[in-house]
Short mmCIF file of C-alpha atoms and ligand atoms in Angstrom, two decimals:
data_model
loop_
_atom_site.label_atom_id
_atom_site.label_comp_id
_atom_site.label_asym_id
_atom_site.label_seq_id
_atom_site.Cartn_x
_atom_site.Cartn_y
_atom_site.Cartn_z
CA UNK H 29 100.09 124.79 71.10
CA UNK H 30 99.04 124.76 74.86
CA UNK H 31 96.13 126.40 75.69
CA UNK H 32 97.62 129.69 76.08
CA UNK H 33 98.93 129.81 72.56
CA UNK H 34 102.54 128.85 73.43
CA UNK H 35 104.35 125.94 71.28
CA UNK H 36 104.23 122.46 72.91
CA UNK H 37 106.48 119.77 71.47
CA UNK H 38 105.59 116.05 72.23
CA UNK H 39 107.14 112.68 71.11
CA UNK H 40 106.08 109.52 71.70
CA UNK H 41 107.42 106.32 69.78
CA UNK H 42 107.04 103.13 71.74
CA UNK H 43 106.24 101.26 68.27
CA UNK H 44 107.50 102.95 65.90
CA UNK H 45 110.89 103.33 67.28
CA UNK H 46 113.54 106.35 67.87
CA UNK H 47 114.33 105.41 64.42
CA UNK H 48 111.67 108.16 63.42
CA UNK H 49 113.96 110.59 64.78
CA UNK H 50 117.30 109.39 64.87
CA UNK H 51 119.34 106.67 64.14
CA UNK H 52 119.62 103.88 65.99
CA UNK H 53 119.38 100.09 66.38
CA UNK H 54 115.59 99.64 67.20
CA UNK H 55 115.16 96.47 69.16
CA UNK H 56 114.30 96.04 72.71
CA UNK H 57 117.15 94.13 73.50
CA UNK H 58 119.95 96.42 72.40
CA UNK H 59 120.27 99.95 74.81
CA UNK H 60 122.60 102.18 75.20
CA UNK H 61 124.49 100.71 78.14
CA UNK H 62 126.65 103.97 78.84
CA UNK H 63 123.64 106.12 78.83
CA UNK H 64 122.55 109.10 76.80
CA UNK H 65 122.71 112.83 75.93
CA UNK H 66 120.55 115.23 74.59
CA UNK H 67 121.59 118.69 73.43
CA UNK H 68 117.94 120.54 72.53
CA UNK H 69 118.03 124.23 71.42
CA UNK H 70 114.71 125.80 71.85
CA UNK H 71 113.98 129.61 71.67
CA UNK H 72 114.49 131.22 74.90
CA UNK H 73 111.40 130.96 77.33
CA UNK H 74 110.61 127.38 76.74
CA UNK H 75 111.07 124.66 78.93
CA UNK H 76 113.00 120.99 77.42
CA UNK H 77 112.00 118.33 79.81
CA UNK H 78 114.60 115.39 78.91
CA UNK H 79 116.08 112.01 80.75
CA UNK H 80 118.19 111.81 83.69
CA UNK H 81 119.67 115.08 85.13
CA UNK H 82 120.29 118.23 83.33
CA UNK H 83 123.52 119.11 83.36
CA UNK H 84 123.42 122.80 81.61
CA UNK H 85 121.05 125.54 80.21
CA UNK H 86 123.09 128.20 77.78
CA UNK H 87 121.82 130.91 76.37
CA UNK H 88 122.73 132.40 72.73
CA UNK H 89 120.42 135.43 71.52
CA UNK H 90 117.20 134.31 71.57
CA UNK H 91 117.82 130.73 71.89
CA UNK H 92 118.77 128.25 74.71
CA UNK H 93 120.19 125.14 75.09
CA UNK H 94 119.49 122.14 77.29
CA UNK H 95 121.64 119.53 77.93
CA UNK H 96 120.27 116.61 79.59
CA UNK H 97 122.59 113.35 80.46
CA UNK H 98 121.57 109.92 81.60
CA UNK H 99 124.01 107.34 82.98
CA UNK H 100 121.42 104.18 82.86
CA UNK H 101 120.71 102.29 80.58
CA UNK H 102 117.50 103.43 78.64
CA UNK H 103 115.34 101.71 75.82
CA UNK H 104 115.77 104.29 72.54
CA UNK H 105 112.31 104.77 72.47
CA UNK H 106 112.75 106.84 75.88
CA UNK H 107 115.65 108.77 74.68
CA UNK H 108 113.48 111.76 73.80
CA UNK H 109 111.93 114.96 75.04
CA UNK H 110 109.35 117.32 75.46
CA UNK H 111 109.24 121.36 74.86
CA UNK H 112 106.88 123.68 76.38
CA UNK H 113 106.19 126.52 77.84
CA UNK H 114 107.00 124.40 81.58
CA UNK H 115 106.72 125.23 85.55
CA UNK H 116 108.74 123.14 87.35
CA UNK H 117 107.37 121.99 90.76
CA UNK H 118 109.82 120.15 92.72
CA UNK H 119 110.39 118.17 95.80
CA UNK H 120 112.63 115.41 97.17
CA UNK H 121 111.04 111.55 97.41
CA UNK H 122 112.73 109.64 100.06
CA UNK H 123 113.22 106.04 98.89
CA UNK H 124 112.32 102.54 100.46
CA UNK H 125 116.00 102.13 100.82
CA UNK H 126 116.61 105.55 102.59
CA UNK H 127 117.93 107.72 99.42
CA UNK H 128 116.51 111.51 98.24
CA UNK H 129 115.53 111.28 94.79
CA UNK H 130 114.64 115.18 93.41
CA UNK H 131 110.92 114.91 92.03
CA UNK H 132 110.14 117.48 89.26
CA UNK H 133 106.83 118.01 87.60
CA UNK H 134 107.32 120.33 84.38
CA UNK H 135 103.60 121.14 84.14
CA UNK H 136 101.98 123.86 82.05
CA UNK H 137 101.59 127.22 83.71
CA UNK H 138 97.78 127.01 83.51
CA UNK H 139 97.77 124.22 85.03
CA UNK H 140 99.94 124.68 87.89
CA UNK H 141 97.31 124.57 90.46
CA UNK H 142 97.33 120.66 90.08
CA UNK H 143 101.05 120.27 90.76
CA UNK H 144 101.16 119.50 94.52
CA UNK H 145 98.28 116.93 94.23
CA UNK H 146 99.83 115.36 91.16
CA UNK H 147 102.71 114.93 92.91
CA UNK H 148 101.19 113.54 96.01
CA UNK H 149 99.69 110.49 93.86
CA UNK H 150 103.09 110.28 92.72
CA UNK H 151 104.83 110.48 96.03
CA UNK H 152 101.88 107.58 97.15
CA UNK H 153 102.08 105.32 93.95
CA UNK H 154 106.39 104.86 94.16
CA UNK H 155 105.47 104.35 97.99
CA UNK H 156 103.04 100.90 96.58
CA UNK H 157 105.25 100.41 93.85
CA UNK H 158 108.76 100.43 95.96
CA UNK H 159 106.56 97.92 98.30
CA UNK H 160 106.17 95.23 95.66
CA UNK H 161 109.05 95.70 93.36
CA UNK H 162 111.84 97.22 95.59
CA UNK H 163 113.32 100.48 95.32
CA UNK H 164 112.39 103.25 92.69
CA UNK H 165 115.41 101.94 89.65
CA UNK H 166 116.62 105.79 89.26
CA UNK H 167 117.53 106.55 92.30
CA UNK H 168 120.83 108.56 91.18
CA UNK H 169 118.88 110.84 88.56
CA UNK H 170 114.97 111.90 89.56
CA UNK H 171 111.29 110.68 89.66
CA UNK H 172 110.13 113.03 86.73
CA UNK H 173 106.81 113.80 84.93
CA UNK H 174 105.87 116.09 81.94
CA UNK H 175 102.74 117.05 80.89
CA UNK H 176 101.37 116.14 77.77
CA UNK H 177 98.36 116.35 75.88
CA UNK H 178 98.02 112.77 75.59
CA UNK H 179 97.76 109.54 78.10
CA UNK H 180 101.19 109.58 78.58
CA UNK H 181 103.93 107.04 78.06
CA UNK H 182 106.85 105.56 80.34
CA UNK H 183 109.79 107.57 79.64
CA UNK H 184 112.59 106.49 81.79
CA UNK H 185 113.21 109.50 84.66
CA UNK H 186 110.65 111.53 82.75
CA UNK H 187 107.20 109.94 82.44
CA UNK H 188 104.36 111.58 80.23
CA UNK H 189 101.17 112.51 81.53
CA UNK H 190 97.74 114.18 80.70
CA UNK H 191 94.83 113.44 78.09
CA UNK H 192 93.42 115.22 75.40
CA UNK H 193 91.83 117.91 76.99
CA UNK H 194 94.54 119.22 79.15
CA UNK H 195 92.56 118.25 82.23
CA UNK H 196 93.64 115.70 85.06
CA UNK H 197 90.87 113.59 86.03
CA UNK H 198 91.01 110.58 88.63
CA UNK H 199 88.59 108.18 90.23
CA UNK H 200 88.13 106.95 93.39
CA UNK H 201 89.45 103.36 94.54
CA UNK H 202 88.73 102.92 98.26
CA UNK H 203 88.95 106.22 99.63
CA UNK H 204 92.26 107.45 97.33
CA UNK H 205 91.83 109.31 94.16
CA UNK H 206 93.47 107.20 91.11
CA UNK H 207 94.41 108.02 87.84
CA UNK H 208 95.09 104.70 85.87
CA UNK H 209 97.30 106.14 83.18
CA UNK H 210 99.20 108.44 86.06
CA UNK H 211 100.05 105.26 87.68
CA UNK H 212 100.58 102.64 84.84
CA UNK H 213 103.46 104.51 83.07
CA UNK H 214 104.96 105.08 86.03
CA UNK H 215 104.76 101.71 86.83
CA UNK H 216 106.74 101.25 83.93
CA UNK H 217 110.10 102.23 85.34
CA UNK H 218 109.97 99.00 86.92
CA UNK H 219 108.84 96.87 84.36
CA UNK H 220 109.67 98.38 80.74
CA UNK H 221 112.53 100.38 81.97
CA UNK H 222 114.71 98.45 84.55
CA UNK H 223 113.33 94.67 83.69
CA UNK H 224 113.22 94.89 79.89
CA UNK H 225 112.06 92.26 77.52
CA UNK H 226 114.93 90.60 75.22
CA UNK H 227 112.47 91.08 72.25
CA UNK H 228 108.81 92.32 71.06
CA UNK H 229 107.54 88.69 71.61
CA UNK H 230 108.23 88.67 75.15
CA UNK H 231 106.48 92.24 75.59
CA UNK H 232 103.31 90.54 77.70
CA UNK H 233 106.41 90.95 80.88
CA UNK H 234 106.67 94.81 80.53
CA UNK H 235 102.76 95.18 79.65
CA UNK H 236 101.13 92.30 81.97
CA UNK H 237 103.28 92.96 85.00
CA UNK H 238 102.43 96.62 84.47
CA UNK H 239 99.08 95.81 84.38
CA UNK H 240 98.87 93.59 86.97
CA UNK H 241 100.29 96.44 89.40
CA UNK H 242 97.22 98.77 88.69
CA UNK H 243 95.20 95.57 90.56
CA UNK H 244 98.43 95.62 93.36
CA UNK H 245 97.31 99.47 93.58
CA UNK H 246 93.81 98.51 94.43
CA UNK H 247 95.14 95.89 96.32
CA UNK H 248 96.44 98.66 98.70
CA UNK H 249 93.86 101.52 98.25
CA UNK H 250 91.05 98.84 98.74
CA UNK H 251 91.96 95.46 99.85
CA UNK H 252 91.58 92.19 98.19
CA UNK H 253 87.99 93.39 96.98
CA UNK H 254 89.44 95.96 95.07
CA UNK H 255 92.02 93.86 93.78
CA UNK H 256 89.34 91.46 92.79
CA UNK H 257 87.00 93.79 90.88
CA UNK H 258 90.46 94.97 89.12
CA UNK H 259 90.46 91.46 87.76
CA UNK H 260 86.96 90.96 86.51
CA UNK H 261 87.42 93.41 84.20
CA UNK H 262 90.84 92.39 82.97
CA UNK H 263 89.45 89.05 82.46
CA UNK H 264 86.72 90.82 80.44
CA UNK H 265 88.60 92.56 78.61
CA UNK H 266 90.86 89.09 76.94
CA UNK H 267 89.78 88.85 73.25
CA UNK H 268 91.78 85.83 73.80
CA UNK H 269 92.18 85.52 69.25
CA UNK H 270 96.12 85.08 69.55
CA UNK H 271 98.89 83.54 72.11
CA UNK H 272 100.70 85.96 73.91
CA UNK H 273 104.20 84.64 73.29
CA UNK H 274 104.04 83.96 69.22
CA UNK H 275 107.89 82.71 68.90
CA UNK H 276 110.88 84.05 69.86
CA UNK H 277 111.13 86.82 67.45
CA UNK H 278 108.87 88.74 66.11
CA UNK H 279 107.82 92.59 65.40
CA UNK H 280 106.03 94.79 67.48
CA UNK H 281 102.65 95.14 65.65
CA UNK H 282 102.35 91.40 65.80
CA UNK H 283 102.69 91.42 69.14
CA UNK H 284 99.98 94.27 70.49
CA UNK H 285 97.25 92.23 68.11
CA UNK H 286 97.02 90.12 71.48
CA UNK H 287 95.92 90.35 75.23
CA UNK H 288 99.61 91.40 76.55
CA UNK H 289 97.92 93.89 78.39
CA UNK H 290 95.29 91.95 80.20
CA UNK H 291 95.80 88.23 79.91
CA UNK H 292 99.59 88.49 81.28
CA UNK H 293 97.82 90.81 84.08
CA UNK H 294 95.26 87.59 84.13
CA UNK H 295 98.41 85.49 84.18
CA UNK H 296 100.40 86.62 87.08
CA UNK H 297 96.71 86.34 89.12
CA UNK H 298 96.64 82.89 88.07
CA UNK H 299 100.02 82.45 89.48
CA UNK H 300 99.19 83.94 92.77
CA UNK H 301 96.91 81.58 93.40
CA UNK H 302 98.54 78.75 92.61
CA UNK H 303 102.21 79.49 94.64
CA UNK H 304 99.98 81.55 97.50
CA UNK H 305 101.42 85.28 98.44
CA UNK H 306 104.53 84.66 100.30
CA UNK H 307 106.08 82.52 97.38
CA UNK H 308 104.74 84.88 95.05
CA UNK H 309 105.45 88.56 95.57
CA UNK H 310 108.61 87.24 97.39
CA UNK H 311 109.46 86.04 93.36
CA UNK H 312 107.83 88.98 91.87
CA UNK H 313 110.38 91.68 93.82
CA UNK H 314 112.96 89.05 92.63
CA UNK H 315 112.49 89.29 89.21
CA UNK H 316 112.47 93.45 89.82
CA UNK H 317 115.21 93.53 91.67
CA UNK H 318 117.84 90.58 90.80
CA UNK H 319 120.55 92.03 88.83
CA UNK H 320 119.89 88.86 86.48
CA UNK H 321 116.82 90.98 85.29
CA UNK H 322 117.70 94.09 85.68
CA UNK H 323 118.85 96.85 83.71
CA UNK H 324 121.80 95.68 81.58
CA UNK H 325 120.16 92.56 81.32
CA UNK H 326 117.28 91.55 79.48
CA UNK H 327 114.63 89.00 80.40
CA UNK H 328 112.00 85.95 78.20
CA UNK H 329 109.19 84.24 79.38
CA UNK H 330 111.40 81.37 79.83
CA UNK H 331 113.72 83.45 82.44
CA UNK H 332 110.24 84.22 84.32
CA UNK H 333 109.14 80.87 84.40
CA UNK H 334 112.39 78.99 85.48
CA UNK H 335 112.65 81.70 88.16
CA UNK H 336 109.04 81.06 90.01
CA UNK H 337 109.71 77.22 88.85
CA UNK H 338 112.86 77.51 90.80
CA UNK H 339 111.30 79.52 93.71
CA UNK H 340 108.23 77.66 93.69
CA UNK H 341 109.47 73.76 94.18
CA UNK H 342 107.34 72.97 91.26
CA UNK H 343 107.88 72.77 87.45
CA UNK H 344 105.67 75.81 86.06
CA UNK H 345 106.61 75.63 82.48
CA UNK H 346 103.52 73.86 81.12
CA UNK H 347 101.06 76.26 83.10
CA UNK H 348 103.29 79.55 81.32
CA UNK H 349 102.99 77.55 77.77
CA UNK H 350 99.27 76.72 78.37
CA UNK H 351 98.05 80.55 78.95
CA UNK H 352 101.04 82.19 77.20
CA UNK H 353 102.06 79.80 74.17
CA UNK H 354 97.80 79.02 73.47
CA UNK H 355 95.08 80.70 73.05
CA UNK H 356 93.63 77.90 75.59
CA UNK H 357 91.06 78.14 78.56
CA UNK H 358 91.12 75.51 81.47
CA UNK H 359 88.10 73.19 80.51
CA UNK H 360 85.88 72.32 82.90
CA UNK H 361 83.31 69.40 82.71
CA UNK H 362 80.88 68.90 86.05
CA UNK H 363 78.84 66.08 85.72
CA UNK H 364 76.46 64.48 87.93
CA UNK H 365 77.48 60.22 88.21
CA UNK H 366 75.51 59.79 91.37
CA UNK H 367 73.35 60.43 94.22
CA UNK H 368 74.84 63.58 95.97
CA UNK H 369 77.64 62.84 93.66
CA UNK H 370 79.54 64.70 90.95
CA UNK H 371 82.70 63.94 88.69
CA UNK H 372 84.64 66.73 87.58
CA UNK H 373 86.42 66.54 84.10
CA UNK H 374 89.73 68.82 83.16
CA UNK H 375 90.26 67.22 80.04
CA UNK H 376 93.08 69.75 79.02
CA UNK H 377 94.46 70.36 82.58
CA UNK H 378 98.37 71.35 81.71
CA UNK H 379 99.69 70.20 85.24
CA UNK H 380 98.67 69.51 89.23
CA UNK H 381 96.89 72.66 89.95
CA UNK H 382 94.93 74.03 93.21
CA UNK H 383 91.71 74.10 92.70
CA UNK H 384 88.54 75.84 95.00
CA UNK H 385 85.33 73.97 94.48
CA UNK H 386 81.97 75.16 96.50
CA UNK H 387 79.82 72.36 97.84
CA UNK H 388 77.14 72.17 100.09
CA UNK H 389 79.71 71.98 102.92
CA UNK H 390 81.93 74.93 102.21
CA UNK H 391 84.82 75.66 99.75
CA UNK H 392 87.06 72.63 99.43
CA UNK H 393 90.61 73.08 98.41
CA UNK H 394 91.92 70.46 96.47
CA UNK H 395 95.12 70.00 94.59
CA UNK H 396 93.97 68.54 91.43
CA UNK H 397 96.52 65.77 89.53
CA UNK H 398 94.03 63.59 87.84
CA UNK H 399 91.84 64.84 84.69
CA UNK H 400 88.68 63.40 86.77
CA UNK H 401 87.84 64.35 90.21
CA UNK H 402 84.74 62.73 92.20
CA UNK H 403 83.01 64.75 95.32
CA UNK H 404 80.23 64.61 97.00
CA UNK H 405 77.98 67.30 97.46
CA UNK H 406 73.95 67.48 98.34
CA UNK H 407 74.10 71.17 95.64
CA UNK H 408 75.94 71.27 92.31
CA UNK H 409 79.63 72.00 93.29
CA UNK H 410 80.79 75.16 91.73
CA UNK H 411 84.22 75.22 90.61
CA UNK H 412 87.02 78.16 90.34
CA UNK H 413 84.23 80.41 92.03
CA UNK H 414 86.32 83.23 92.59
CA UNK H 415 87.39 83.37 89.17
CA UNK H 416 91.82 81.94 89.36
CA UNK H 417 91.30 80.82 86.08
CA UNK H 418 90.88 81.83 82.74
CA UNK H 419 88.66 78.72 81.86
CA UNK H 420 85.13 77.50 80.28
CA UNK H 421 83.01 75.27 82.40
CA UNK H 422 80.34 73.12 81.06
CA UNK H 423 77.41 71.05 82.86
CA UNK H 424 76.15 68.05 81.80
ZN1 ZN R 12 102.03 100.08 79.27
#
């Protein structure tokens, strides 16, 4: 019940599967490629909020029905909809690429007042997210959002939104108020919806990349400083028990036991710094972007990593197998072998890798290739200071 005593139907089934309720294949990998319909009879006065574009609304007695199509293809775990007592506050979202995509925000009548600043965030997040990962994927059906009274989830054309108590709350990065759930599922209609993991092992793509774009966000609202403090706290946040990538197959609840969430946000930071920006969100729009990845086609680690291999010049693989494939941190030895003089040991240092080390003169950029590095320095050189890697450093 919403809080005026009307019913208020939610669904949400990213693990468990539509298999709860209806029958289907469940695996990431296998979606409807012709789209889907939904015929929902509810009793006349409530709202169905569904996928894609709704075609009809008849009316029998005291019931209606609502059918809703979509053409894309869409993971069965978005095939599904919400029922309430709705408002529907529209506008039209003019895309990166110059196309009107109808917004619609099926909010609760008591909370209508929010509408128009809900879907300003909105109209601002697609604007940050079109930037990085090209043009909003559903172009041909609508940038939706239904109101739910839970965090929300990333279903395609029709993302969830709202918490527990009904209320919208944001924060403040830079000077723009953020909501981190309001963005992140809609971030998933990039990543989730249009580039879609081959299987539940490779889930750290849909989750990291996602996550990653909440720092892009700050990246925008606040600059690099906001992007930065966006990554202390994923960093803090790694438990770091299990690999990210356990095998090539395996079930969903083994793969949320690890950091998909924050290490592959980690990750893709890591690889920023060592192909620089243009090289990197250059790639990144690739992989969002390239039919290769996108929506009939589903992607693996090893698809991400030849691509920024291939993009990059350099041969990435054993940098994605150390952070992905191990629970491993870059070690880092600095030892003292001399007057003014210090040797630097990376004893499990997967490939050449830029490194940033603070001496007494400044930060020094170095490409490292060898596992021991000698530099001079009148103060003990601090290494990694603004934090690339996810690493342990030891003194001796
Ligand atoms: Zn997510």
């Amino acid at each position: 019940m919403d809080g005026k005593g009307n019913p208020w139907v939610v669904i949400n089934c990213q693990l468990e599967g539509a298999k709860v309720y209806f029958p289907c294949k469940d695996h990431p990998g296998d979606e409807p490629n012709e789209g889907a319909d939904l015929m929902i009879t509810v009793p006349k006065g409530l709202t169905v909020a569904g996928p894609g574009l709704l075609q009809s609304v008849k009316t029998k007695k005291s019931k209606a029905t609502f059918h809703w199509k979509t053409n894309y293809t869409i993971s069965n775990y978005c095939i599904l909809f919400n029922i309430g007592k709705y408002d529907i506050v529209k506008r039209t979202y003019q895309t990166i690429d110059g196309n009107n995509v109808p917004m619609a925000f099926y909010v609760l009548e008591e909370d209508k007042a929010m509408a128009e600043k809900i879907l300003d965030l909105r109209e601002r997040d697609t604007r940050i997210l079109e930037k990085y990962f090209g043009e909003y994927p559903w172009a041909k059906e609508k940038i939706g959002i239904a109101q739910v009274p839970n965090p929300g989830m990333e279903h395609q054309t029709m993302i969830t939104y709202g918490d527990a108590t009904g209320k919208f709350q944001f924060s403040k990065v830079g000077a723009e108020d953020y909501s981190a759930n309001l963005f992140h599922e809609f971030a998933h209609e990039w990543f989730a919806n249009k580039v879609t993991n081959k299987d539940w092992a490779h889930m750290w793509i849909q989750e990291g990349i996602t996550t990653y774009s909440e720092a892009l966000f700050c990246r925008e609202a606040a600059g690099e400083r906001g992007y930065d403090s966006m990554m202390v706290m994923f960093k803090k946040a790694n438990r770091n028990v299990k690999p990210l990538v356990q095998g090539d197959a395996v079930n969903s609840a083994d793969t949320y036991t690890g950091d998909i969430y924050t290490k592959g946000a980690f990750f893709m930071h890591t690889l920023r710094y060592v192909l620089g920006d243009e090289v990197f969100f250059k790639t990144l729009k690739q992989l969002a972007t390239d039919p290769q990845y996108t929506y009939d086609n589903f992607v693996n680690t090893d698809d991400v990593e030849q691509l920024f291999s291939k993009q990059s010049g350099k041969n990435l693989k054993p940098l994605f197998d150390f952070y992905l494939r191990t629970t491993s941190k870059l070690e880092i030895n600095i030892m003292q072998t001399g007057f003014q003089e210090y040797t630097i040991n990376l004893p499990n240092l997967p490939m050449t890798l830029p490194l940033d080390i603070l001496t007494d003169e400044g930060i020094q950029h170095v490409a490292l290739k060898e596992k021991f590095f000698v530099i001079k320095s009148q103060t003990a050189p601090v290494v990694d200071a603004k934090g690339y890697y996810l690493k342990t450093v030891t003194t001796d």
